[in-house]
CSV table of C-alpha atoms in Angstrom, one decimal:
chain,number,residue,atom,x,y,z
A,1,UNK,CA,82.7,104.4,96.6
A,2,UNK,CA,84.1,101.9,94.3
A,3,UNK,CA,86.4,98.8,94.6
A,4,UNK,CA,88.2,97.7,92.3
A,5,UNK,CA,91.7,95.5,91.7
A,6,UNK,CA,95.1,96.3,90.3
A,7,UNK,CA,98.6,95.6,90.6
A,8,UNK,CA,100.9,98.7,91.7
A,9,UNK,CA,105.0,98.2,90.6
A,10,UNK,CA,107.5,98.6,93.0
A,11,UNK,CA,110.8,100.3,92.6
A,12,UNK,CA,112.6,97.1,91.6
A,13,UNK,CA,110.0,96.3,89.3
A,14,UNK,CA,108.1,93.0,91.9
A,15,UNK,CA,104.1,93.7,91.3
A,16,UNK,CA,101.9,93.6,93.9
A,17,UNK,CA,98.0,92.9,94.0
A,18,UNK,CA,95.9,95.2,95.5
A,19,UNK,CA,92.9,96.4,95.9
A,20,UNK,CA,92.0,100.3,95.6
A,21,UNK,CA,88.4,101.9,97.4
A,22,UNK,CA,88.1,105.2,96.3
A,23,UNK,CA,85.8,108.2,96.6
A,24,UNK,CA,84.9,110.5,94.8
A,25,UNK,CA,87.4,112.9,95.5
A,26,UNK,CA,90.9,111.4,96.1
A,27,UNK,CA,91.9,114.1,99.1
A,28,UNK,CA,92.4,111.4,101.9
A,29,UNK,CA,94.1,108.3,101.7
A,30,UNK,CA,95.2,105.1,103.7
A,31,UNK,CA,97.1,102.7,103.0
A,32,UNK,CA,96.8,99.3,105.4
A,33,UNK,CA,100.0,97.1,105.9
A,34,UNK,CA,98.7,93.7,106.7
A,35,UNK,CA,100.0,91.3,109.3
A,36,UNK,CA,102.1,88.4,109.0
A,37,UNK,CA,100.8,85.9,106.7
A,38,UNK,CA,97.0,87.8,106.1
A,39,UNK,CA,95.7,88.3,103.1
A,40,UNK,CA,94.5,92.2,101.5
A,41,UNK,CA,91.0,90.8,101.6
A,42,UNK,CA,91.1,90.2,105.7
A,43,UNK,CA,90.4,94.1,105.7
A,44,UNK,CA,88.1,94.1,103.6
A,45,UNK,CA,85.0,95.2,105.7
A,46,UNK,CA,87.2,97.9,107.5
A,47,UNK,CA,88.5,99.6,104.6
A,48,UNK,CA,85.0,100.1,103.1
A,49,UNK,CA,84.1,101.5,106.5
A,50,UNK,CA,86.4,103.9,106.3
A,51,UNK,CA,85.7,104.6,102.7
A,52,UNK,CA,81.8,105.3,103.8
A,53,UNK,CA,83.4,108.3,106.1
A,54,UNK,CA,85.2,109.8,103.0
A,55,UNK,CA,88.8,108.1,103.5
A,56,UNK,CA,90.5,106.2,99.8
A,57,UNK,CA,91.5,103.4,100.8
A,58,UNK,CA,94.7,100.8,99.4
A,59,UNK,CA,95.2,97.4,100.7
A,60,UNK,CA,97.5,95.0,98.9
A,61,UNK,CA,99.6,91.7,99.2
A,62,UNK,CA,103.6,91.9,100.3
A,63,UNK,CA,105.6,90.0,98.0
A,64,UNK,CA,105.6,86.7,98.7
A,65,UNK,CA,102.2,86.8,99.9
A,66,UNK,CA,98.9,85.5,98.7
A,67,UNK,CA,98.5,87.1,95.2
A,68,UNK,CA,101.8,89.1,95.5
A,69,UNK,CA,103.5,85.5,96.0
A,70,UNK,CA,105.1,83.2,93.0
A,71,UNK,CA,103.5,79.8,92.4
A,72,UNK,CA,106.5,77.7,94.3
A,73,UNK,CA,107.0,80.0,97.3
A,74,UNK,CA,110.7,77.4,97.7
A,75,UNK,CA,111.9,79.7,94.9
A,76,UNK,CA,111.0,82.8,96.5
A,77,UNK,CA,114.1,84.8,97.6
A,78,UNK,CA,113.2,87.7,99.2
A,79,UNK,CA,113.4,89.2,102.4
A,80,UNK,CA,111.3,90.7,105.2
A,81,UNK,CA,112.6,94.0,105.6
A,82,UNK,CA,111.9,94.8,101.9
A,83,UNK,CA,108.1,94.5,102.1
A,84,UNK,CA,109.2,98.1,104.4
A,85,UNK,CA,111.5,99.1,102.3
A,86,UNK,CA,110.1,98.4,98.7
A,87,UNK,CA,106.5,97.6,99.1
A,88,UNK,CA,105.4,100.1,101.6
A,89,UNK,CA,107.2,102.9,100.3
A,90,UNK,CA,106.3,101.6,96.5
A,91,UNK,CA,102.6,102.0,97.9
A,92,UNK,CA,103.3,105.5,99.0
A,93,UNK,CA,104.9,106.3,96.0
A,94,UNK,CA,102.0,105.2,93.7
A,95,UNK,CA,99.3,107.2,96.0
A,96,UNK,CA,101.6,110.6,96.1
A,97,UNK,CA,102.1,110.1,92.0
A,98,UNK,CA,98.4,109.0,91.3
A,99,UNK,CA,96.6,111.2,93.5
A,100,UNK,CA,98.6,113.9,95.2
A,101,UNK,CA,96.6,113.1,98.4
A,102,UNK,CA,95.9,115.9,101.0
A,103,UNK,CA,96.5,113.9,103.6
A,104,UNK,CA,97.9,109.9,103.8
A,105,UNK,CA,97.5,107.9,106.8
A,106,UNK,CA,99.0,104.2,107.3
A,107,UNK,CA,97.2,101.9,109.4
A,108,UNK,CA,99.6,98.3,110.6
A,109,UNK,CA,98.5,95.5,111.8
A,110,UNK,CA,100.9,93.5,113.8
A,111,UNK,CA,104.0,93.5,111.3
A,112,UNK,CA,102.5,96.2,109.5
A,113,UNK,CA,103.0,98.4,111.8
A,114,UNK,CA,106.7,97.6,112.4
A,115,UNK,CA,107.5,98.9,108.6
A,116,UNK,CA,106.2,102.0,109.1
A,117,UNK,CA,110.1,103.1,109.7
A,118,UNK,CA,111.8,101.0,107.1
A,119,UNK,CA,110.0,102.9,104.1
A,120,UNK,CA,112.2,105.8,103.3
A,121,UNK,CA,109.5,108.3,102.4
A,122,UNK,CA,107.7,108.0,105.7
A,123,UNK,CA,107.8,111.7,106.0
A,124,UNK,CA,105.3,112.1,103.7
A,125,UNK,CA,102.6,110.3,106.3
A,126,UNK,CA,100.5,112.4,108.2
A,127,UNK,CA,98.9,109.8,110.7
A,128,UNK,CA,100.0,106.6,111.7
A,129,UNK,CA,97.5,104.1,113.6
A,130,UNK,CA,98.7,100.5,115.0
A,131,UNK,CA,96.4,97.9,115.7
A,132,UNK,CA,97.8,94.8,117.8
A,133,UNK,CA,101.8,95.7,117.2
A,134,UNK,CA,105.1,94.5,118.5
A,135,UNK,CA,108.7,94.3,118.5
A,136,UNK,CA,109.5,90.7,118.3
A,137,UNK,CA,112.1,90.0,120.6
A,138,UNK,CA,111.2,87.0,122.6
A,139,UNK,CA,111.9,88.9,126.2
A,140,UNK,CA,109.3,91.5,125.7
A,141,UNK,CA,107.0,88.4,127.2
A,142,UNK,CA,106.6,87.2,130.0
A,143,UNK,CA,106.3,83.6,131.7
A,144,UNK,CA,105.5,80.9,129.6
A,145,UNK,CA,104.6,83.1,127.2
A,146,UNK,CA,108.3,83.8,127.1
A,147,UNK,CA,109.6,80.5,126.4
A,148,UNK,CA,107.4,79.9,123.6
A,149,UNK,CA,108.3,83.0,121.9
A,150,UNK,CA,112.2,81.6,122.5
A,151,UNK,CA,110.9,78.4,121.1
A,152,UNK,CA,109.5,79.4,118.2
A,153,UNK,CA,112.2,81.8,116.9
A,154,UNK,CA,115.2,79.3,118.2
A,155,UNK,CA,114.0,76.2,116.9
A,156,UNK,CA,110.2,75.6,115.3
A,157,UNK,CA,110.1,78.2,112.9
A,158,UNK,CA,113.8,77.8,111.5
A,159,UNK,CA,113.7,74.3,111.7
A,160,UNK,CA,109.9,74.3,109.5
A,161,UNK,CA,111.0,76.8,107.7
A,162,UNK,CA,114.4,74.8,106.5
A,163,UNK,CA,112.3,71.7,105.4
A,164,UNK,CA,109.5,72.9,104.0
A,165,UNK,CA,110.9,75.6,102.8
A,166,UNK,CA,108.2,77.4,103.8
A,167,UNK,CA,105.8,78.2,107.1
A,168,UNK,CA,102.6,77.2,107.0
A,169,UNK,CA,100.8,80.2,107.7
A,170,UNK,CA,98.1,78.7,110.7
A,171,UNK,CA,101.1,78.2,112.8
A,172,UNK,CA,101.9,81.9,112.8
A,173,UNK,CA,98.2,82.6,113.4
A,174,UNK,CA,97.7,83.4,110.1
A,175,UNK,CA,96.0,81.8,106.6
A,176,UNK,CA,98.5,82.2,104.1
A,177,UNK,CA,101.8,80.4,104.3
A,178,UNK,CA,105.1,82.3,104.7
A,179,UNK,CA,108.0,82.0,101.6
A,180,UNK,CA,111.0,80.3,103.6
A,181,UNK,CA,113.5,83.4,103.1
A,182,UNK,CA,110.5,85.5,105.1
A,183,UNK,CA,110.1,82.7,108.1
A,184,UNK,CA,114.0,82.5,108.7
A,185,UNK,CA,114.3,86.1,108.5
A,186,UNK,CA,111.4,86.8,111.2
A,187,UNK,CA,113.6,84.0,113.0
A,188,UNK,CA,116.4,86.1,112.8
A,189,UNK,CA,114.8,89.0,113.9
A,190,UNK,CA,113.0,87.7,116.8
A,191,UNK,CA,116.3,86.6,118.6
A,192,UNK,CA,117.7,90.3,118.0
A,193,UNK,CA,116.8,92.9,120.9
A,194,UNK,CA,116.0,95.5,118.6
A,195,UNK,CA,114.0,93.1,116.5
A,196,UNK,CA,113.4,94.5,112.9
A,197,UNK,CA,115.5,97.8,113.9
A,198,UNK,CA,118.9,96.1,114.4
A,199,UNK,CA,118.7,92.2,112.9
A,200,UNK,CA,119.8,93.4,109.6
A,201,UNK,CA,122.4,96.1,109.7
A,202,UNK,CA,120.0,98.3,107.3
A,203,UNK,CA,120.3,102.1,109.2
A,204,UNK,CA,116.5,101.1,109.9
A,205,UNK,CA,117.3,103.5,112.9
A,206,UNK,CA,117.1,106.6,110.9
A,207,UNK,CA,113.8,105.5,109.4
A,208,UNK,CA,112.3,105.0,112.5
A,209,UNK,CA,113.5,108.2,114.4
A,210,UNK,CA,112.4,110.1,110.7
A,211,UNK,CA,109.0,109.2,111.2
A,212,UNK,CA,107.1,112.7,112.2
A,213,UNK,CA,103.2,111.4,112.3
A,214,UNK,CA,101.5,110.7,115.3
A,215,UNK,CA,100.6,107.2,116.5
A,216,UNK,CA,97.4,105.7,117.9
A,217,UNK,CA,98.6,102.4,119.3
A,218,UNK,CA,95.9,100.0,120.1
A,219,UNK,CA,97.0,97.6,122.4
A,220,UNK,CA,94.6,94.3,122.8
A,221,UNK,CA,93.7,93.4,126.2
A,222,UNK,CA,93.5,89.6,125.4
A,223,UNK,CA,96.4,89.4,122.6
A,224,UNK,CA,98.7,86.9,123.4
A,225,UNK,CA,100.6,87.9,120.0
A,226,UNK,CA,101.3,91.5,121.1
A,227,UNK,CA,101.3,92.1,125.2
A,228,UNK,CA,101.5,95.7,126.1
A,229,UNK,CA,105.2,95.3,126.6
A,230,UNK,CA,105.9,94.6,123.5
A,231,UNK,CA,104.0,97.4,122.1
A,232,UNK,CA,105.4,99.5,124.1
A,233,UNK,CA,109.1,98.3,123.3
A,234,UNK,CA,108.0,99.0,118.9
A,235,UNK,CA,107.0,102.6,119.9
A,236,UNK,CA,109.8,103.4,121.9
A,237,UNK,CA,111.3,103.2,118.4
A,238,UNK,CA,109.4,106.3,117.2
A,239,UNK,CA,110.9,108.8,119.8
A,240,UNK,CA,110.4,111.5,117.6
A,241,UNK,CA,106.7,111.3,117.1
A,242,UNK,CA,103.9,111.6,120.1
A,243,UNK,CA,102.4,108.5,120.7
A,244,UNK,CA,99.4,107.4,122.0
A,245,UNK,CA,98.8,103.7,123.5
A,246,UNK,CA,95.2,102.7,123.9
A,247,UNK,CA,94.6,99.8,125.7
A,248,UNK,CA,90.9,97.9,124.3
A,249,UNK,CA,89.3,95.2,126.3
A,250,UNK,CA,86.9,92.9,125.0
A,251,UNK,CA,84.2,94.4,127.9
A,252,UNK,CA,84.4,97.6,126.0
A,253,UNK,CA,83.3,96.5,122.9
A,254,UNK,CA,80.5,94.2,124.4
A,255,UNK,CA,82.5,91.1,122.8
A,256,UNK,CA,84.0,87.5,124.7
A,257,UNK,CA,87.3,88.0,123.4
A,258,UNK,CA,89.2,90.1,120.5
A,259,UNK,CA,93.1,88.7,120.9
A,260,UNK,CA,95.5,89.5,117.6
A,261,UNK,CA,92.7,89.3,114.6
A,262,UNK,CA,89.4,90.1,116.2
A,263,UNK,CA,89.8,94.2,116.2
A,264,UNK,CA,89.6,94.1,112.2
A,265,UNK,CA,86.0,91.8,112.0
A,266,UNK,CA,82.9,94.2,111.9
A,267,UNK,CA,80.8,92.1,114.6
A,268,UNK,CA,83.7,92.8,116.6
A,269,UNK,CA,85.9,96.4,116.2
A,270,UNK,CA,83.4,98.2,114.5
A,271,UNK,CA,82.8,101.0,117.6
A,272,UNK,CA,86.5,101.2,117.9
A,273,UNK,CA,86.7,102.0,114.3
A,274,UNK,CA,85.0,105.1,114.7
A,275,UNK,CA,87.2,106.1,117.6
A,276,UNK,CA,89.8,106.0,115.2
A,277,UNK,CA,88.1,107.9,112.8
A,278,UNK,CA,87.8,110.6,115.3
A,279,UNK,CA,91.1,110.5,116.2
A,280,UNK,CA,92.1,111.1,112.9
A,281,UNK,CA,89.8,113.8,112.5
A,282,UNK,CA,91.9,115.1,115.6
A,283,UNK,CA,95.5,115.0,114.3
A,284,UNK,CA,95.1,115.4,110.3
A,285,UNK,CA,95.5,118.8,109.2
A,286,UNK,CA,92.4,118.3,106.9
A,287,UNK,CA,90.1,115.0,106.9
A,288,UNK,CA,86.9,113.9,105.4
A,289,UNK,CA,84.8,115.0,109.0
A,290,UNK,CA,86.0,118.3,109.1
């Protein structure tokens, strides 16, 4: 396997960084959609895993992100439904052109997982897997929980957002601050019911209810980010697809805790990693353990 870096065009010509780990033969692909404010490299150790079982792997930055991001993020303009609609599907393009893969999976983490129906060439993915995932909306928590969701998407996040113009990326959990147009649009779509499927009015229904793959969910015992109800509101979106939610405790995995980032670090997600792999090897018409 080798690793290497590139930048991959999108339709409206925005680059993205990103890092390829390929085998060598290209037949089986993934791509990994980051979570909010994460940088490529954060999956690092994962996507080599799966490259070590035969899998090419592409992880890369969302515009406005870490090396996809301008130098003053205050100039930064665009919005959060196009890392679904232009990066994600840009990524897909690139792998179908490049490599006219056998079979492509996309792996999401958190938000990344919530694009899967916002790229209009979804139909071309074969698996889908979703690791720590939500819809937004504030009342799919519960108890205090609940009010800070309300909180943040009412009043901190716009309110940081508007004078920094930007988010600073360890209040969302993550390292890499968030461009302002991204924070107020995650606002936005946090105080919508349907979260990223009805905030902005872009037929982000059809993409959702196009989507054919099936879906592993994992839902975190200890992830404060992504309760099970919340998970389980995002794949109601996918009613066309069989879904599978997978509830992982820390016990399982012989850990103290795992909550929204832990799945992804080797000393932690490394056993469930292979139960994915399997369960790919289950669902793909072809993959590398077959």
């Amino acid at each position: 396997m080798i690793e290497f870096q590139r930048t991959i065009s999108c339709r409206d010509g925005y680059e993205l960084a990103a890092t390829f780990f390929e085998t060598k033969t290209h037949t089986h692909w993934v791509v990994i959609n980051s979570a909010m404010g994460v940088r490529r490299q954060y999956y690092r150790a994962f996507a080599s895993h799966l490259g070590q079982r035969g899998f090419n792997v592409v992880t890369y930055d969302y515009r406005g992100i870490a090396q996809s991001a301008p130098d003053n993020l205050r100039r930064f303009d665009g919005r959060l439904y196009e890392w679904g609609e232009l990066d994600f599907a840009s990524v897909i393009d690139h792998v179908r052109q490049e490599h006219q893969p056998q079979t492509l999976t996309g792996i999401g983490h958190s938000v990344g997982a919530q694009l899967f129906g916002l790229a209009d060439n979804n139909e071309h993915l074969d698996a889908l897997v979703a690791v720590a995932t939500q819809s937004g909306y504030w009342k799919n928590w519960h108890g205090l929980p609940r009010v800070g969701m309300f909180l943040l998407w009412h009043l901190l996040l716009p309110l940081i957002a508007r004078t920094l113009g930007k988010f600073p990326g360890w209040l969302a959990g993550g390292s890499v601050s968030l461009p302002g147009s991204i924070a107020r649009d995650w606002a936005t779509a946090g105080r919508h019911p349907q979260y990223l499927r009805g905030a902005f009015k872009r037929e982000a229904n059809a993409g959702y209810a196009r989507v054919r793959a099936p879906i592993l969910a994992l839902s975190i015992a200890d992830d404060r980010y992504a309760p099970r109800t919340a998970t389980e509101a995002l794949m109601s979106w996918y009613e066309n697809t069989d879904r599978t939610i997978v509830d992982v405790t820390p016990a399982e995995l012989g850990v103290a805790r795992i909550k929204h980032f832990g799945w992804f670090k080797p000393d932690i997600g490394t056993a469930s990693w292979e139960r994915v792999i399997e369960w790919l090897a289950s669902v793909l018409p072809q993959s590398p353990s077959n």
